[in-house]
Amino acid sequence: MTTATAAAKTMTQAWQHLCTRDDLVPHSGIAAWVETHEGPAQVAIFYIPGQEQELYAIDHHDPIAGANVIARGIIGDLKGQQVVASPLYKQHYRLGDGQCLENPGLRLRTWPVCFKGEAVMIQA
Amino acid sequence: MNTLESNTINPDKQHLIIIGNGMVGHHLVEQLVARGATSRYTITVFGEERHLAYDRVHLSEYFSGRDAESLALSTAEYYAEHGIALRLHESVTAIDRDSAEVVTEQGRYAYDRIVLATGSYPFVPPIPGNDRAGCLVYRTLEDLDEIRAAAEDAATGVVVGGGLLGLEAANALRGLELETAVVEFAPRLMPMQVDSEGGELLREKIQSLGVQVLTERATQRIEDGEASRHRMVFQDDKVLEADLIVFSAGIRPRDELARACALEMGERGGVVIDDQCLTSDPAILAVGEVALWNNSIFGLVAPGYQMARAAADTLMCDALEGDAERFQGADMSTKLKLLGVDVGSIGDAHGDRTPGARMFRYLDPLKQQYRKLVVSSDGKRLVGAMLVGDNSVYDSLMQYYANRIDLPDDPASLILPSSQGAPALGPDALPDTAMICSCHNVSKGDVCASIDAGAGDLAAIKGDTRASTGCGGCAALLKSVVDHELESRGVEVDHSICEHFAHTRQELYDIVRVEGIKTFSELMRTHGADSSHGLGCDICKPAVASILASCFNEPITDAAHVGLQDTNDTFMANMQKNGTYSVVPRIAGGEITPDKLVVLGQVAQKFDLYTKITGGQRIDLFGARLEDLPAIWGELIDAGFETGHAYGKSLRTVKSCVGSTWCRYGVQDSVGMAIRLENRYKGLRSPHKIKFGVSGCTRECAEAQSKDIGVIATDNGWNLYVCGNGGMRPRHAELFATDLDDDALFQTIDRFLMFYVRTADRLQRTSVWRENLEGGLDYLKEVIIDDSLGLGAELESQMQGVVDSYECEWANAISDPEKLKRFRSFVNDSRPDPDIIFTSERGQLRPA
Ligand code: SRM
Ligand SMILES: Cc1cc2nc3c(=O)[nH]c(=O)nc-3n(C[C@H](O)[C@H](O)[C@H](O)COP(=O)(O)OP(=O)(O)OC[C@H]3O[C@@H](n4cnc5c(N)ncnc54)[C@H](O)[C@@H]3O)c2cc1C
Ligand code: SF4
Ligand code: FES
């Protein structure tokens, strides 16, 4: 069983092409579809040029509002942690690991993303 | 397979089974996790409901837009992460104490310890016919689904029981648009909380909301109705017909498991527990509404949480360093708003449990307010209180009561109208033991300790103590204590806009204007706080965006500004609860040609939008998908429309009445003036939204005196009113200048608005700004009319600059392909978001 899972993981957790740098909006977010091992998911991509980590991928689904809107939130930093504020009810989610700052029981999924030349690649 | 995993035997660990995943059961899990209990116990939780623990206290919000997910108190991931097996939709059917096993329909599970957290069920009186279809209860999400379904083809509803939950259920039925009645067995509503005078007042108030109230009615039977589905027959053979009946006649503990395994029970039910929440079998504990402590059941969540803490300590007893918490009873004081009516009850509210108690009563039949104090026989202590119609004194009375603070010499002053100068109890008067947050058991001493340990602001203290993160009822009290304690420690209470700028909004405005700073990044670089990490946040970014727009009026969607905007400004439309947007074109003064009306209808038909006339005399088109916005606006702009800024902190509408052109009383052309005003100030970005009204005579059909700027025609010109507000706290506008001619009117408004833009706080309407303005209206008149600061010309020219640089933001955006890229739901797929689902209602669509 262990081997099977491991194989499945490596198979689905591959780097996928998502979009190009041109599709991104600096200092803001866009949304995209991505295939994950749990099925298709809507992902929000935030682009913060000039920062140590420039790209983040986080769930686009806002679990509190029940709507797909996270990419349309304002990004910022609180006490040094990079966050996005849900545009509907303003909870803050840490970009790095999806943790909701207001609700310890809530965490959005996150995925590794990077640039490969002009392409935006995601591992899911 | 799951079973195997969760029950994998770890010889070092004991098996703890929690029966019931309600509010208290879940709080217990959190408390156990906090105490590291997962390394000592293998924990399994059984929940009968399909849903993970949710916020039952706010259950009714399920009817006003919240869904199950947002009411949830936690997530399955949280349980998984801590290795706690959560078995929802699996009821425990028996506890076998001989074999130490818990039995469900799916299997048997060995236990070392059990916690019963099974809560209670709604009591349905044994009336013949109580099981007819459409006779329901009000306790779970599923109950509410059933009520909603049954209400669909019902016109009338009855709630049996006029207590706290009954009235909440009645409100829900009213919200479902049923004609609603409440039937109560006792002579008054809420017999537990109020006396006959309070009950009478409550009845009047609730009846005036259109809910019929029948007291002293014992239902004998329910049978087929004539006009409606059911007919209730009362003791005097009177009848009441209804399509839907909700029973809310009290709750009973769900103690059947305990009874069947012969634990000690109370006479009228409930599992007997001691201070450690142990039942008569020390392997079994009980918490929440199923537990009976000192002969009492506690039907509120705060005492349940206290029990959960005590039980967690008991389960971790020998591992604890400090003293284990014990349950020592709880206060049943409550502050409620039922059908919009305030009801408060503190301690011995009836005064029948305190020998020699003395009562003070105050009744205002006009304002419909009733307040009663119950004072100890020596007049020193408050032992109880009752409030109907106004809870504003609840917090301070609660402090007198809970902290046994000496009453003033004249206790009645506490409940007399405030014109008499009732002494407010400031935060400094509270002892350290004063309870601030009863949900999380936080006293004033805890708040002080948190400050002394380094927490320097409200957010840090909330994170540290969890105060004010439960029911939220203590938010105002917490803030006043925190502010007071910080100030008394010489900490200057910080008026900075946020952690990124050590400045107020006014200061930032001056910096931007004087130094000519044109972007957020430049402002951050030159004036950001030392501690700031440079990105900003959802407080300072929109505030600075608004300041930049007031000063320079560059399009808000320009690349340098777009990341600063709230989502509504980014997409120039208002986001609705399902992620779609509303579109509101400007209809200046409310005047619209038939041709333009036709276009609005055609656009709505083409893009399948819900249409509604707004409260601001224009037409709102709802349900637009992000990717359709540019096409919708393309058609609107072609037809001559421009953006209405319904999304911006900016000028909204200028409401007008028809005026002298048509109306036999009109003395000036109010529509013409409204259109000129709207066209002059449209696009002005400001600390908060701005609304105008223009009426053609003193009959005031445009309600100008409820607006930020109100203009009323006179025989000689225009009277100008300022700083009115509708909304949450209505305020009449004040007369500012009389008989102005057109030019003087524009000049005065130019100066007034620019002065407001310069000096107000973020999100401060003109009304609140005016109330905080030192010197008040007289000062404002000096600055604006007498030009005492010599600012007049500058304010006017600044306004002229904004007017001259006006450009319709939508027209600007749709001519720019770079900006339009933003209006895609997904960058790698052109299909619409499949999670946006509509149904139809009254012939139009609405979010499902
Ligand atoms: C559409 C409309 C209701 C309607 O169907 O009639 C409406 C809808 C909203 N109002 Fe309103 N208000 C609407 C007229 C009003 C009025 C009536 C009026 O303008 O004459 C008032 C009271 C008058 C006043 O403002 O003084 C009003 C007082 C509020 C308030 C409370 C403001 C206050 O100072 O207390 C808010 C909340 C806020 O702004 O913080 C609010 C906020 C909102 C928001 C923005 C809530 C939100 O954040 O989603 C709603 C967004 C609507 C949308 O998506 O388009 N709305 N709102 C009305 C739009 C008018 C228009 O044509 O632009
Ligand atoms: C509409 C409404 C409004 C309220 N408003 C307030 C308020 O304003 N303030 C306030 O303090 N309180 C309020 N309450 C009361 C508050 O919700 C309760 O005090 C609280 O929920 C009690 O928590 P509990 O865990 O003991 O019981 P519950 O929350 O009822 O949880 C018990 C759970 O155990 C499950 N269960 C029962 N038997 C079994 C079994 N054999 N096997 C498995 N699972 C089982 C049940 O299905 C249930 O999910 C309100 C209640 C309602 C219904
Ligand atoms: S009153 Fe205004 S803000 Fe409240 S729900 Fe209605 S439209 Fe929305
Ligand atoms: S009293 Fe409920 S959150 Fe503080």
Short mmCIF file of C-alpha atoms in Angstrom, two decimals, chain B residues 474-629:
data_model
loop_
_atom_site.label_atom_id
_atom_site.label_comp_id
_atom_site.label_asym_id
_atom_site.label_seq_id
_atom_site.Cartn_x
_atom_site.Cartn_y
_atom_site.Cartn_z
CA CYS B 474 -18.08 41.54 25.42
CA ALA B 475 -16.32 43.40 22.57
CA ALA B 476 -17.17 46.92 23.72
CA LEU B 477 -16.33 46.22 27.35
CA LEU B 478 -13.03 44.58 26.41
CA LYS B 479 -12.00 47.52 24.27
CA SER B 480 -12.74 50.05 26.99
CA VAL B 481 -10.80 48.04 29.56
CA VAL B 482 -7.86 47.58 27.20
CA ASP B 483 -7.76 51.27 26.24
CA HIS B 484 -7.99 52.29 29.87
CA GLU B 485 -5.30 49.89 31.05
CA LEU B 486 -2.93 50.83 28.24
CA GLU B 487 -3.41 54.52 28.92
CA SER B 488 -2.93 54.09 32.66
CA ARG B 489 0.39 52.37 31.90
CA GLY B 490 1.45 55.43 30.01
CA VAL B 491 1.08 53.65 26.69
CA GLU B 492 -0.24 56.23 24.36
CA VAL B 493 -3.23 54.60 22.77
CA ASP B 494 -2.17 54.36 19.24
CA HIS B 495 -4.21 56.25 16.70
CA SER B 496 -2.06 55.09 13.81
CA ILE B 497 -4.08 53.88 10.89
CA CYS B 498 -2.40 50.43 11.09
CA GLU B 499 0.99 48.85 11.75
CA HIS B 500 2.39 50.17 8.47
CA PHE B 501 2.07 53.90 9.12
CA ALA B 502 2.46 55.70 12.44
CA HIS B 503 0.07 58.36 11.19
CA THR B 504 -3.62 59.09 11.21
CA ARG B 505 -5.52 59.36 7.94
CA GLN B 506 -5.49 63.16 8.22
CA GLU B 507 -1.72 63.19 8.59
CA LEU B 508 -1.28 60.89 5.61
CA TYR B 509 -3.55 63.13 3.58
CA ASP B 510 -1.45 66.19 4.40
CA ILE B 511 1.79 64.36 3.62
CA VAL B 512 0.51 63.20 0.25
CA ARG B 513 -0.80 66.62 -0.70
CA VAL B 514 2.08 68.73 0.58
CA GLU B 515 4.84 66.45 -0.71
CA GLY B 516 3.02 65.57 -3.89
CA ILE B 517 3.49 61.84 -3.36
CA LYS B 518 1.70 59.98 -6.11
CA THR B 519 2.01 56.28 -5.33
CA PHE B 520 1.59 53.97 -2.40
CA SER B 521 5.07 52.53 -2.74
CA GLU B 522 6.64 55.98 -2.58
CA LEU B 523 4.60 56.86 0.50
CA MET B 524 5.62 53.60 2.13
CA ARG B 525 9.26 54.17 1.30
CA THR B 526 9.31 57.70 2.67
CA HIS B 527 6.84 57.53 5.53
CA GLY B 528 6.22 53.85 6.38
CA ALA B 529 6.55 52.85 10.01
CA ASP B 530 9.94 51.49 11.05
CA SER B 531 8.41 48.16 12.00
CA SER B 532 6.59 47.91 8.71
CA HIS B 533 7.49 45.17 6.27
CA GLY B 534 6.57 47.24 3.33
CA LEU B 535 3.58 45.55 1.75
CA GLY B 536 0.81 47.36 3.58
CA CYS B 537 -2.53 45.75 4.39
CA ASP B 538 -6.24 45.84 3.71
CA ILE B 539 -6.60 48.87 6.03
CA CYS B 540 -3.92 51.25 4.77
CA LYS B 541 -3.97 50.31 1.09
CA PRO B 542 -7.59 51.31 0.35
CA ALA B 543 -7.23 54.37 2.62
CA VAL B 544 -4.16 55.59 0.74
CA ALA B 545 -5.81 54.73 -2.59
CA SER B 546 -8.69 57.01 -1.60
CA ILE B 547 -6.34 59.82 -0.55
CA LEU B 548 -4.39 59.59 -3.81
CA ALA B 549 -7.64 59.70 -5.76
CA SER B 550 -8.94 62.72 -3.80
CA CYS B 551 -5.69 64.55 -4.53
CA PHE B 552 -4.76 63.52 -8.05
CA ASN B 553 -7.77 61.64 -9.40
CA GLU B 554 -5.82 59.18 -11.56
CA PRO B 555 -7.90 56.16 -12.68
CA ILE B 556 -8.07 53.69 -9.80
CA THR B 557 -7.41 50.75 -12.11
CA ASP B 558 -4.03 52.12 -13.24
CA ALA B 559 -1.27 49.59 -12.63
CA ALA B 560 0.21 51.60 -9.75
CA HIS B 561 -3.10 51.71 -7.89
CA VAL B 562 -4.99 48.55 -8.75
CA GLY B 563 -3.44 46.41 -6.02
CA LEU B 564 -4.54 48.93 -3.39
CA GLN B 565 -8.24 48.78 -4.10
CA ASP B 566 -10.90 46.83 -2.33
CA THR B 567 -12.35 44.21 -4.63
CA ASN B 568 -15.34 46.42 -5.38
CA ASP B 569 -13.13 49.21 -6.66
CA THR B 570 -10.82 46.81 -8.49
CA PHE B 571 -13.68 45.45 -10.55
CA MET B 572 -15.78 48.62 -10.36
CA ALA B 573 -18.81 46.68 -9.21
CA ASN B 574 -20.06 45.39 -5.86
CA MET B 575 -19.23 41.83 -4.96
CA GLN B 576 -22.23 39.87 -3.75
CA LYS B 577 -22.24 36.96 -1.35
CA ASN B 578 -21.74 34.32 -4.06
CA GLY B 579 -18.84 36.10 -5.75
CA THR B 580 -20.91 37.67 -8.54
CA TYR B 581 -21.23 41.42 -8.91
CA SER B 582 -23.88 44.10 -9.12
CA VAL B 583 -23.85 46.82 -11.73
CA VAL B 584 -25.23 50.29 -10.98
CA PRO B 585 -25.01 52.88 -13.74
CA ARG B 586 -25.38 56.51 -12.73
CA ILE B 587 -28.87 57.92 -13.11
CA ALA B 588 -28.24 61.50 -12.03
CA GLY B 589 -31.02 62.92 -9.90
CA GLY B 590 -33.08 59.81 -10.58
CA GLU B 591 -34.08 61.16 -13.98
CA ILE B 592 -33.97 58.68 -16.87
CA THR B 593 -35.27 58.69 -20.43
CA PRO B 594 -37.53 55.89 -21.66
CA ASP B 595 -34.83 54.91 -24.17
CA LYS B 596 -32.28 54.40 -21.45
CA LEU B 597 -34.76 52.45 -19.37
CA VAL B 598 -35.29 50.13 -22.32
CA VAL B 599 -31.53 49.62 -22.65
CA LEU B 600 -31.24 48.66 -18.98
CA GLY B 601 -33.98 46.09 -19.49
CA GLN B 602 -32.33 44.72 -22.62
CA VAL B 603 -28.94 44.42 -20.98
CA ALA B 604 -30.47 42.67 -17.99
CA GLN B 605 -32.29 40.24 -20.28
CA LYS B 606 -29.24 39.55 -22.38
CA PHE B 607 -26.94 38.82 -19.43
CA ASP B 608 -29.64 37.31 -17.25
CA LEU B 609 -29.40 39.80 -14.40
CA TYR B 610 -31.71 40.37 -11.44
CA THR B 611 -33.03 43.94 -11.49
CA LYS B 612 -34.15 46.09 -8.60
CA ILE B 613 -34.88 49.77 -8.01
CA THR B 614 -32.49 50.87 -5.28
CA GLY B 615 -33.12 53.08 -2.28
CA GLY B 616 -31.05 55.73 -4.08
CA GLN B 617 -33.36 56.23 -7.06
CA ARG B 618 -31.50 54.11 -9.57
CA ILE B 619 -31.46 50.62 -10.96
CA ASP B 620 -29.21 47.84 -9.76
CA LEU B 621 -28.46 44.83 -11.96
CA PHE B 622 -27.33 41.87 -9.86
CA GLY B 623 -25.70 38.54 -10.57
CA ALA B 624 -23.13 39.63 -13.17
CA ARG B 625 -20.23 37.23 -13.56
CA LEU B 626 -16.78 38.74 -13.43
CA GLU B 627 -16.05 37.86 -17.06
CA ASP B 628 -19.30 39.48 -18.27
CA LEU B 629 -18.68 42.89 -16.67
#
